PDB file of C-alpha atoms in Angstrom:
ATOM      1  CA  UNK F   1      94.151  69.204 122.203  1.00  0.00           C
ATOM      2  CA  UNK F   2      92.603  70.041 125.584  1.00  0.00           C
ATOM      3  CA  UNK F   3      90.764  66.821 125.883  1.00  0.00           C
ATOM      4  CA  UNK F   4      93.944  64.839 125.097  1.00  0.00           C
ATOM      5  CA  UNK F   5      95.860  66.887 127.852  1.00  0.00           C
ATOM      6  CA  UNK F   6      92.940  66.507 130.267  1.00  0.00           C
ATOM      7  CA  UNK F   7      92.886  62.775 129.783  1.00  0.00           C
ATOM      8  CA  UNK F   8      96.417  61.669 129.268  1.00  0.00           C
ATOM      9  CA  UNK F   9      98.576  64.267 131.239  1.00  0.00           C
ATOM     10  CA  UNK F  10      96.839  66.154 133.997  1.00  0.00           C
ATOM     11  CA  UNK F  11      94.990  62.953 135.372  1.00  0.00           C
ATOM     12  CA  UNK F  12      98.103  61.383 136.209  1.00  0.00           C
ATOM     13  CA  UNK F  13     100.173  64.560 137.273  1.00  0.00           C
ATOM     14  CA  UNK F  14     100.170  63.558 140.985  1.00  0.00           C
ATOM     15  CA  UNK F  15     101.510  66.454 143.262  1.00  0.00           C
ATOM     16  CA  UNK F  16     101.500  66.707 147.114  1.00  0.00           C
ATOM     17  CA  UNK F  17     100.067  70.115 148.339  1.00  0.00           C
ATOM     18  CA  UNK F  18     101.495  71.626 151.580  1.00  0.00           C
ATOM     19  CA  UNK F  19      99.210  73.581 154.190  1.00  0.00           C
ATOM     20  CA  UNK F  20     100.139  74.750 157.654  1.00  0.00           C
ATOM     21  CA  UNK F  21      97.376  75.146 160.256  1.00  0.00           C
ATOM     22  CA  UNK F  22      97.890  76.741 163.642  1.00  0.00           C
ATOM     23  CA  UNK F  23      95.544  74.667 165.881  1.00  0.00           C
ATOM     24  CA  UNK F  24      97.669  73.043 168.497  1.00  0.00           C
ATOM     25  CA  UNK F  25      98.108  74.397 172.103  1.00  0.00           C
ATOM     26  CA  UNK F  26     100.880  76.520 172.686  1.00  0.00           C
ATOM     27  CA  UNK F  27     104.203  74.670 173.157  1.00  0.00           C
ATOM     28  CA  UNK F  28     103.053  71.415 171.107  1.00  0.00           C
ATOM     29  CA  UNK F  29     105.328  69.813 168.764  1.00  0.00           C
ATOM     30  CA  UNK F  30     103.735  69.941 165.148  1.00  0.00           C
ATOM     31  CA  UNK F  31     102.063  66.902 163.702  1.00  0.00           C
ATOM     32  CA  UNK F  32     102.215  66.108 159.965  1.00  0.00           C
ATOM     33  CA  UNK F  33      98.696  65.001 158.737  1.00  0.00           C
ATOM     34  CA  UNK F  34      98.547  63.279 155.379  1.00  0.00           C
ATOM     35  CA  UNK F  35      95.289  63.590 153.833  1.00  0.00           C
ATOM     36  CA  UNK F  36      94.023  61.044 151.043  1.00  0.00           C
ATOM     37  CA  UNK F  37      90.896  61.294 149.094  1.00  0.00           C
ATOM     38  CA  UNK F  38      89.110  59.920 146.265  1.00  0.00           C
ATOM     39  CA  UNK F  39      91.701  57.499 145.026  1.00  0.00           C
ATOM     40  CA  UNK F  40      88.874  55.774 142.759  1.00  0.00           C
ATOM     41  CA  UNK F  41      91.795  53.171 142.524  1.00  0.00           C
ATOM     42  CA  UNK F  42      91.486  50.303 139.810  1.00  0.00           C
ATOM     43  CA  UNK F  43      93.630  47.317 139.847  1.00  0.00           C
ATOM     44  CA  UNK F  44      95.486  48.168 136.800  1.00  0.00           C
ATOM     45  CA  UNK F  45      96.557  51.623 137.728  1.00  0.00           C
ATOM     46  CA  UNK F  46      99.915  50.917 138.743  1.00  0.00           C
ATOM     47  CA  UNK F  47     101.679  54.418 138.591  1.00  0.00           C
ATOM     48  CA  UNK F  48      98.922  55.715 140.887  1.00  0.00           C
ATOM     49  CA  UNK F  49      99.854  52.680 143.191  1.00  0.00           C
ATOM     50  CA  UNK F  50     103.618  53.656 143.127  1.00  0.00           C
ATOM     51  CA  UNK F  51     102.868  56.998 143.828  1.00  0.00           C
ATOM     52  CA  UNK F  52     100.834  56.309 146.809  1.00  0.00           C
ATOM     53  CA  UNK F  53     103.316  54.031 148.195  1.00  0.00           C
ATOM     54  CA  UNK F  54     105.943  56.971 147.767  1.00  0.00           C
ATOM     55  CA  UNK F  55     103.979  59.314 150.047  1.00  0.00           C
ATOM     56  CA  UNK F  56     105.357  57.423 153.017  1.00  0.00           C
ATOM     57  CA  UNK F  57     108.425  59.435 152.564  1.00  0.00           C
ATOM     58  CA  UNK F  58     106.758  62.462 153.841  1.00  0.00           C
ATOM     59  CA  UNK F  59     107.016  60.794 157.268  1.00  0.00           C
ATOM     60  CA  UNK F  60     103.365  61.694 158.451  1.00  0.00           C
ATOM     61  CA  UNK F  61     102.280  61.485 162.123  1.00  0.00           C
ATOM     62  CA  UNK F  62      98.529  60.720 161.134  1.00  0.00           C
ATOM     63  CA  UNK F  63      96.730  59.749 158.131  1.00  0.00           C
ATOM     64  CA  UNK F  64      93.202  61.128 157.296  1.00  0.00           C
ATOM     65  CA  UNK F  65      91.133  59.211 154.461  1.00  0.00           C
ATOM     66  CA  UNK F  66      88.052  60.881 153.362  1.00  0.00           C
ATOM     67  CA  UNK F  67      86.541  58.203 151.280  1.00  0.00           C
ATOM     68  CA  UNK F  68      85.904  57.020 147.650  1.00  0.00           C
ATOM     69  CA  UNK F  69      89.326  54.839 147.951  1.00  0.00           C
ATOM     70  CA  UNK F  70      87.853  52.300 145.600  1.00  0.00           C
ATOM     71  CA  UNK F  71      87.155  52.556 141.802  1.00  0.00           C
ATOM     72  CA  UNK F  72      86.601  48.860 140.874  1.00  0.00           C
ATOM     73  CA  UNK F  73      85.373  45.869 142.532  1.00  0.00           C
ATOM     74  CA  UNK F  74      88.723  44.218 142.297  1.00  0.00           C
ATOM     75  CA  UNK F  75      90.874  47.185 143.600  1.00  0.00           C
ATOM     76  CA  UNK F  76      91.117  46.139 147.301  1.00  0.00           C
ATOM     77  CA  UNK F  77      94.588  44.181 146.826  1.00  0.00           C
ATOM     78  CA  UNK F  78      96.064  47.067 144.772  1.00  0.00           C
ATOM     79  CA  UNK F  79      94.744  49.514 147.604  1.00  0.00           C
ATOM     80  CA  UNK F  80      96.233  47.596 150.217  1.00  0.00           C
ATOM     81  CA  UNK F  81      99.545  47.536 148.353  1.00  0.00           C
ATOM     82  CA  UNK F  82      99.354  51.195 148.157  1.00  0.00           C
ATOM     83  CA  UNK F  83      99.110  51.988 151.692  1.00  0.00           C
ATOM     84  CA  UNK F  84     101.412  49.308 152.943  1.00  0.00           C
ATOM     85  CA  UNK F  85     104.219  51.646 153.347  1.00  0.00           C
ATOM     86  CA  UNK F  86     102.043  53.498 155.978  1.00  0.00           C
ATOM     87  CA  UNK F  87     101.597  50.686 158.076  1.00  0.00           C
ATOM     88  CA  UNK F  88     102.442  51.770 161.892  1.00  0.00           C
ATOM     89  CA  UNK F  89     101.268  55.191 161.443  1.00  0.00           C
ATOM     90  CA  UNK F  90      98.003  55.933 163.102  1.00  0.00           C
ATOM     91  CA  UNK F  91      95.057  56.699 160.770  1.00  0.00           C
ATOM     92  CA  UNK F  92      91.382  57.377 160.421  1.00  0.00           C
ATOM     93  CA  UNK F  93      88.988  56.846 157.708  1.00  0.00           C
ATOM     94  CA  UNK F  94      85.384  57.498 156.537  1.00  0.00           C
ATOM     95  CA  UNK F  95      83.770  56.155 153.692  1.00  0.00           C
ATOM     96  CA  UNK F  96      82.041  57.609 150.485  1.00  0.00           C
ATOM     97  CA  UNK F  97      79.605  56.071 148.317  1.00  0.00           C
ATOM     98  CA  UNK F  98      82.149  54.668 146.073  1.00  0.00           C
ATOM     99  CA  UNK F  99      83.529  52.489 148.664  1.00  0.00           C
ATOM    100  CA  UNK F 100      80.084  50.541 148.554  1.00  0.00           C
ATOM    101  CA  UNK F 101      79.126  50.866 144.870  1.00  0.00           C
ATOM    102  CA  UNK F 102      81.307  50.330 141.883  1.00  0.00           C
ATOM    103  CA  UNK F 103      81.445  52.912 139.113  1.00  0.00           C
ATOM    104  CA  UNK F 104      78.758  53.116 136.474  1.00  0.00           C
ATOM    105  CA  UNK F 105      78.702  54.506 132.893  1.00  0.00           C
ATOM    106  CA  UNK F 106      76.977  57.969 132.975  1.00  0.00           C
ATOM    107  CA  UNK F 107      76.965  61.005 130.881  1.00  0.00           C
ATOM    108  CA  UNK F 108      79.686  63.044 132.338  1.00  0.00           C
ATOM    109  CA  UNK F 109      77.912  66.234 131.440  1.00  0.00           C
ATOM    110  CA  UNK F 110      75.228  65.430 134.026  1.00  0.00           C
ATOM    111  CA  UNK F 111      77.750  66.361 136.453  1.00  0.00           C
ATOM    112  CA  UNK F 112      77.604  69.985 135.486  1.00  0.00           C
ATOM    113  CA  UNK F 113      73.976  70.010 135.874  1.00  0.00           C
ATOM    114  CA  UNK F 114      74.452  70.350 139.850  1.00  0.00           C
ATOM    115  CA  UNK F 115      74.818  67.774 142.743  1.00  0.00           C
ATOM    116  CA  UNK F 116      74.105  64.237 141.682  1.00  0.00           C
ATOM    117  CA  UNK F 117      71.054  62.447 143.330  1.00  0.00           C
ATOM    118  CA  UNK F 118      71.416  62.533 147.206  1.00  0.00           C
ATOM    119  CA  UNK F 119      68.685  59.998 147.774  1.00  0.00           C
ATOM    120  CA  UNK F 120      69.051  56.298 148.416  1.00  0.00           C
ATOM    121  CA  UNK F 121      70.855  54.333 145.909  1.00  0.00           C
ATOM    122  CA  UNK F 122      68.434  51.778 144.257  1.00  0.00           C
ATOM    123  CA  UNK F 123      70.930  48.871 143.704  1.00  0.00           C
ATOM    124  CA  UNK F 124      72.642  46.489 146.122  1.00  0.00           C
ATOM    125  CA  UNK F 125      76.380  47.484 147.177  1.00  0.00           C
ATOM    126  CA  UNK F 126      78.400  45.604 144.620  1.00  0.00           C
ATOM    127  CA  UNK F 127      81.931  46.357 146.430  1.00  0.00           C
ATOM    128  CA  UNK F 128      83.246  44.428 149.388  1.00  0.00           C
ATOM    129  CA  UNK F 129      83.316  47.185 151.927  1.00  0.00           C
ATOM    130  CA  UNK F 130      84.097  44.532 154.787  1.00  0.00           C
ATOM    131  CA  UNK F 131      87.258  43.569 153.209  1.00  0.00           C
ATOM    132  CA  UNK F 132      88.174  47.333 152.677  1.00  0.00           C
ATOM    133  CA  UNK F 133      87.715  47.956 156.324  1.00  0.00           C
ATOM    134  CA  UNK F 134      89.639  44.800 157.147  1.00  0.00           C
ATOM    135  CA  UNK F 135      92.398  46.441 155.310  1.00  0.00           C
ATOM    136  CA  UNK F 136      92.181  49.484 156.917  1.00  0.00           C
ATOM    137  CA  UNK F 137      92.035  47.633 160.415  1.00  0.00           C
ATOM    138  CA  UNK F 138      95.238  45.702 159.327  1.00  0.00           C
ATOM    139  CA  UNK F 139      96.978  48.909 159.146  1.00  0.00           C
ATOM    140  CA  UNK F 140      95.561  50.048 162.602  1.00  0.00           C
ATOM    141  CA  UNK F 141      93.305  52.750 161.163  1.00  0.00           C
ATOM    142  CA  UNK F 142      90.207  53.832 163.013  1.00  0.00           C
ATOM    143  CA  UNK F 143      86.703  53.945 161.579  1.00  0.00           C
ATOM    144  CA  UNK F 144      84.922  57.427 161.898  1.00  0.00           C
ATOM    145  CA  UNK F 145      81.706  56.651 159.975  1.00  0.00           C
ATOM    146  CA  UNK F 146      79.508  58.541 162.560  1.00  0.00           C
ATOM    147  CA  UNK F 147      81.886  57.620 165.237  1.00  0.00           C
ATOM    148  CA  UNK F 148      84.369  59.594 167.706  1.00  0.00           C
ATOM    149  CA  UNK F 149      87.661  58.110 168.556  1.00  0.00           C
ATOM    150  CA  UNK F 150      90.716  59.709 170.636  1.00  0.00           C
ATOM    151  CA  UNK F 151      94.596  59.399 169.845  1.00  0.00           C
ATOM    152  CA  UNK F 152      97.498  60.839 171.774  1.00  0.00           C
ATOM    153  CA  UNK F 153     100.365  61.524 169.216  1.00  0.00           C
ATOM    154  CA  UNK F 154     103.568  63.298 170.107  1.00  0.00           C
ATOM    155  CA  UNK F 155     102.048  64.555 173.338  1.00  0.00           C
ATOM    156  CA  UNK F 156      99.065  65.993 172.174  1.00  0.00           C
ATOM    157  CA  UNK F 157      95.596  64.492 172.490  1.00  0.00           C
ATOM    158  CA  UNK F 158      93.438  64.403 169.234  1.00  0.00           C
ATOM    159  CA  UNK F 159      89.753  63.952 169.402  1.00  0.00           C
ATOM    160  CA  UNK F 160      88.371  62.730 166.011  1.00  0.00           C
ATOM    161  CA  UNK F 161      84.994  62.443 164.551  1.00  0.00           C
ATOM    162  CA  UNK F 162      83.242  62.013 161.505  1.00  0.00           C
ATOM    163  CA  UNK F 163      80.231  61.215 159.338  1.00  0.00           C
ATOM    164  CA  UNK F 164      79.404  58.660 156.926  1.00  0.00           C
ATOM    165  CA  UNK F 165      78.655  59.826 153.232  1.00  0.00           C
ATOM    166  CA  UNK F 166      76.324  62.987 153.606  1.00  0.00           C
ATOM    167  CA  UNK F 167      75.795  62.962 149.867  1.00  0.00           C
ATOM    168  CA  UNK F 168      73.444  60.078 150.044  1.00  0.00           C
ATOM    169  CA  UNK F 169      72.092  60.868 153.655  1.00  0.00           C
ATOM    170  CA  UNK F 170      73.771  58.236 155.189  1.00  0.00           C
ATOM    171  CA  UNK F 171      75.277  60.164 158.115  1.00  0.00           C
ATOM    172  CA  UNK F 172      73.876  59.683 161.580  1.00  0.00           C
ATOM    173  CA  UNK F 173      74.860  62.838 163.317  1.00  0.00           C
ATOM    174  CA  UNK F 174      72.980  62.149 166.398  1.00  0.00           C
ATOM    175  CA  UNK F 175      75.069  58.780 166.813  1.00  0.00           C
ATOM    176  CA  UNK F 176      78.401  60.547 166.314  1.00  0.00           C
ATOM    177  CA  UNK F 177      77.473  63.261 168.910  1.00  0.00           C
ATOM    178  CA  UNK F 178      76.497  60.687 171.245  1.00  0.00           C
ATOM    179  CA  UNK F 179      79.840  58.867 170.871  1.00  0.00           C
ATOM    180  CA  UNK F 180      81.854  62.171 170.973  1.00  0.00           C
ATOM    181  CA  UNK F 181      79.758  63.253 174.398  1.00  0.00           C
ATOM    182  CA  UNK F 182      80.834  59.979 175.840  1.00  0.00           C
ATOM    183  CA  UNK F 183      84.543  60.098 174.662  1.00  0.00           C
ATOM    184  CA  UNK F 184      84.859  63.503 176.169  1.00  0.00           C
ATOM    185  CA  UNK F 185      83.243  62.628 179.452  1.00  0.00           C
ATOM    186  CA  UNK F 186      85.287  59.436 179.785  1.00  0.00           C
ATOM    187  CA  UNK F 187      88.541  61.404 178.866  1.00  0.00           C
ATOM    188  CA  UNK F 188      91.611  59.779 180.445  1.00  0.00           C
ATOM    189  CA  UNK F 189      94.654  61.808 179.704  1.00  0.00           C
ATOM    190  CA  UNK F 190      98.143  60.738 180.080  1.00  0.00           C
ATOM    191  CA  UNK F 191     100.178  62.857 182.476  1.00  0.00           C
ATOM    192  CA  UNK F 192     101.614  66.028 180.374  1.00  0.00           C
ATOM    193  CA  UNK F 193      99.450  65.479 177.396  1.00  0.00           C
ATOM    194  CA  UNK F 194      98.518  68.762 175.812  1.00  0.00           C
ATOM    195  CA  UNK F 195      95.140  69.307 174.143  1.00  0.00           C
ATOM    196  CA  UNK F 196      92.359  68.317 173.199  1.00  0.00           C
ATOM    197  CA  UNK F 197      92.527  69.154 169.609  1.00  0.00           C
ATOM    198  CA  UNK F 198      89.219  68.534 167.562  1.00  0.00           C
ATOM    199  CA  UNK F 199      89.694  67.057 164.028  1.00  0.00           C
ATOM    200  CA  UNK F 200      86.255  66.684 162.107  1.00  0.00           C
ATOM    201  CA  UNK F 201      86.371  64.208 159.000  1.00  0.00           C
ATOM    202  CA  UNK F 202      83.733  63.861 156.449  1.00  0.00           C
ATOM    203  CA  UNK F 203      83.388  62.837 152.920  1.00  0.00           C
ATOM    204  CA  UNK F 204      81.060  65.279 151.119  1.00  0.00           C
ATOM    205  CA  UNK F 205      81.652  68.728 152.857  1.00  0.00           C
ATOM    206  CA  UNK F 206      77.660  69.757 152.829  1.00  0.00           C
ATOM    207  CA  UNK F 207      77.033  73.120 154.876  1.00  0.00           C
ATOM    208  CA  UNK F 208      74.979  71.160 157.299  1.00  0.00           C
ATOM    209  CA  UNK F 209      77.697  68.835 157.983  1.00  0.00           C
ATOM    210  CA  UNK F 210      80.248  71.346 158.203  1.00  0.00           C
ATOM    211  CA  UNK F 211      78.121  73.615 160.458  1.00  0.00           C
ATOM    212  CA  UNK F 212      77.602  70.455 162.936  1.00  0.00           C
ATOM    213  CA  UNK F 213      81.267  69.757 162.950  1.00  0.00           C
ATOM    214  CA  UNK F 214      82.027  73.446 164.084  1.00  0.00           C
ATOM    215  CA  UNK F 215      79.382  73.364 166.549  1.00  0.00           C
ATOM    216  CA  UNK F 216      81.095  70.187 168.008  1.00  0.00           C
ATOM    217  CA  UNK F 217      84.080  72.139 168.611  1.00  0.00           C
ATOM    218  CA  UNK F 218      86.239  70.974 165.582  1.00  0.00           C
ATOM    219  CA  UNK F 219      89.569  72.951 165.016  1.00  0.00           C
ATOM    220  CA  UNK F 220      90.168  71.526 161.752  1.00  0.00           C
ATOM    221  CA  UNK F 221      87.991  69.594 159.375  1.00  0.00           C
ATOM    222  CA  UNK F 222      89.107  67.173 156.537  1.00  0.00           C
ATOM    223  CA  UNK F 223      86.730  66.583 153.365  1.00  0.00           C
ATOM    224  CA  UNK F 224      86.982  65.444 149.757  1.00  0.00           C
ATOM    225  CA  UNK F 225      84.287  64.271 147.313  1.00  0.00           C
ATOM    226  CA  UNK F 226      84.406  67.515 145.017  1.00  0.00           C
ATOM    227  CA  UNK F 227      87.525  66.564 142.955  1.00  0.00           C
ATOM    228  CA  UNK F 228      87.814  70.345 142.909  1.00  0.00           C
ATOM    229  CA  UNK F 229      85.327  70.852 140.403  1.00  0.00           C
ATOM    230  CA  UNK F 230      87.327  68.146 138.350  1.00  0.00           C
ATOM    231  CA  UNK F 231      87.207  70.691 135.562  1.00  0.00           C
ATOM    232  CA  UNK F 232      87.817  74.638 136.151  1.00  0.00           C
ATOM    233  CA  UNK F 233      88.887  77.599 134.213  1.00  0.00           C
ATOM    234  CA  UNK F 234      92.357  78.134 134.716  1.00  0.00           C
ATOM    235  CA  UNK F 235      93.054  80.687 137.557  1.00  0.00           C
ATOM    236  CA  UNK F 236      89.246  80.293 138.561  1.00  0.00           C
ATOM    237  CA  UNK F 237      87.338  78.178 141.034  1.00  0.00           C
ATOM    238  CA  UNK F 238      85.571  75.058 140.717  1.00  0.00           C
ATOM    239  CA  UNK F 239      82.507  75.215 138.312  1.00  0.00           C
ATOM    240  CA  UNK F 240      80.497  72.539 140.302  1.00  0.00           C
ATOM    241  CA  UNK F 241      81.259  70.847 143.540  1.00  0.00           C
ATOM    242  CA  UNK F 242      78.626  67.945 143.465  1.00  0.00           C
ATOM    243  CA  UNK F 243      77.392  69.415 146.874  1.00  0.00           C
ATOM    244  CA  UNK F 244      76.403  72.653 148.519  1.00  0.00           C
ATOM    245  CA  UNK F 245      79.939  73.832 149.608  1.00  0.00           C
ATOM    246  CA  UNK F 246      80.510  77.193 148.143  1.00  0.00           C
ATOM    247  CA  UNK F 247      82.484  76.909 144.948  1.00  0.00           C
ATOM    248  CA  UNK F 248      85.533  78.949 146.222  1.00  0.00           C
ATOM    249  CA  UNK F 249      85.870  76.717 149.146  1.00  0.00           C
ATOM    250  CA  UNK F 250      85.538  73.521 146.893  1.00  0.00           C
ATOM    251  CA  UNK F 251      89.236  72.628 147.372  1.00  0.00           C
ATOM    252  CA  UNK F 252      92.143  73.842 149.436  1.00  0.00           C
ATOM    253  CA  UNK F 253      92.405  75.375 152.671  1.00  0.00           C
ATOM    254  CA  UNK F 254      90.041  77.818 154.032  1.00  0.00           C
ATOM    255  CA  UNK F 255      87.941  78.783 157.188  1.00  0.00           C
ATOM    256  CA  UNK F 256      84.450  77.424 157.900  1.00  0.00           C
ATOM    257  CA  UNK F 257      82.392  79.553 160.166  1.00  0.00           C
ATOM    258  CA  UNK F 258      79.072  78.901 161.931  1.00  0.00           C
ATOM    259  CA  UNK F 259      77.863  81.453 164.414  1.00  0.00           C
ATOM    260  CA  UNK F 260      80.581  82.450 166.690  1.00  0.00           C
ATOM    261  CA  UNK F 261      82.910  79.666 165.988  1.00  0.00           C
ATOM    262  CA  UNK F 262      84.838  78.390 163.109  1.00  0.00           C
ATOM    263  CA  UNK F 263      87.353  75.713 162.067  1.00  0.00           C
ATOM    264  CA  UNK F 264      90.158  75.502 159.354  1.00  0.00           C
ATOM    265  CA  UNK F 265      88.496  73.551 156.461  1.00  0.00           C
ATOM    266  CA  UNK F 266      90.719  71.556 154.296  1.00  0.00           C
ATOM    267  CA  UNK F 267      89.223  70.040 151.223  1.00  0.00           C
ATOM    268  CA  UNK F 268      91.083  67.888 148.907  1.00  0.00           C
ATOM    269  CA  UNK F 269      90.541  67.889 145.209  1.00  0.00           C
ATOM    270  CA  UNK F 270      91.406  64.202 145.366  1.00  0.00           C
ATOM    271  CA  UNK F 271      93.700  61.638 143.704  1.00  0.00           C
ATOM    272  CA  UNK F 272      91.620  59.726 141.047  1.00  0.00           C
ATOM    273  CA  UNK F 273      88.398  59.999 138.795  1.00  0.00           C
ATOM    274  CA  UNK F 274      85.837  57.736 137.829  1.00  0.00           C
ATOM    275  CA  UNK F 275      86.939  55.168 135.185  1.00  0.00           C
ATOM    276  CA  UNK F 276      84.124  56.283 133.162  1.00  0.00           C
ATOM    277  CA  UNK F 277      85.211  60.075 133.289  1.00  0.00           C
ATOM    278  CA  UNK F 278      89.010  59.734 133.117  1.00  0.00           C
ATOM    279  CA  UNK F 279      89.896  63.433 132.810  1.00  0.00           C
ATOM    280  CA  UNK F 280      90.854  66.498 134.858  1.00  0.00           C
ATOM    281  CA  UNK F 281      91.596  70.129 134.052  1.00  0.00           C
ATOM    282  CA  UNK F 282      92.856  72.832 136.058  1.00  0.00           C
ATOM    283  CA  UNK F 283      92.510  70.217 139.127  1.00  0.00           C
ATOM    284  CA  UNK F 284      95.527  68.076 139.176  1.00  0.00           C
ATOM    285  CA  UNK F 285      95.615  64.889 141.411  1.00  0.00           C
ATOM    286  CA  UNK F 286      96.939  65.358 144.734  1.00  0.00           C
ATOM    287  CA  UNK F 287      97.463  64.157 148.333  1.00  0.00           C
ATOM    288  CA  UNK F 288      97.626  66.939 150.910  1.00  0.00           C
ATOM    289  CA  UNK F 289     100.391  67.204 153.859  1.00  0.00           C
ATOM    290  CA  UNK F 290      98.964  69.469 156.681  1.00  0.00           C
ATOM    291  CA  UNK F 291     101.314  70.673 159.162  1.00  0.00           C
ATOM    292  CA  UNK F 292      99.307  71.063 162.430  1.00  0.00           C
ATOM    293  CA  UNK F 293     101.454  73.780 164.535  1.00  0.00           C
ATOM    294  CA  UNK F 294     100.988  75.577 167.746  1.00  0.00           C
ATOM    295  CA  UNK F 295      98.312  78.378 167.770  1.00  0.00           C
ATOM    296  CA  UNK F 296      99.894  81.879 167.455  1.00  0.00           C
ATOM    297  CA  UNK F 297      99.823  84.109 170.674  1.00  0.00           C
ATOM    298  CA  UNK F 298      98.729  87.608 170.430  1.00  0.00           C
TER     299      UNK F 298
END
């Protein structure tokens, strides 16, 4: 009965989680940020596509995609269809390994032994990542894989910076830091613009990456990868996270501290699963709408 529920019911019980983070300068207009993570989309998953299309009704000001959007080599047309209603809304993205490599059959019990291999993947990429990036570019979204970009939205300057998938050691934090330093040195603000507000984006929330993003001044960090553990005891936290983030921070909104600094950490438990492990228990699929609001005074 539990297996049937996890496979047939909860796996498609899509929801929107709402969070509020006070990170904007006083007097700023609120910004609605839609966080998409781990769609693992396959071309036949029309219910998931239609639900993703419906998220445009949330009227986000910014979309943040934290990777693993693809779950099949033929999924790019379906993914483009799912995102089409968000056209015209600013967006940023990073990749997870599943945006380069298609799923392979594995024993799902291996997941509970700890993080999967973080070394190099010993096969050639078999997904059309260039076509995926072209679909994002067609929407006007910006690539944050080891990059830094700036946007001005509703009168607030956002500094956005991110990393490629740290789970496989593909991140180049030195490159990202150089880009961020240049971005800040060449900042050209519009008159009256508030900020900056710094937003870090990564696929897998490894501690070293979160520490680095906080060190670079992130006010908010967005991540995915964990699936919230994919299976958890009701009322408890994740049993595993597939990375070294503390299990009680493997999903949801928390605070990440490093030294004297801290950032709001938003980890999504994701929208999909591998087609070879199609179950969820205690971790319903989610998109997250984060309302960035002005910092409280006093």
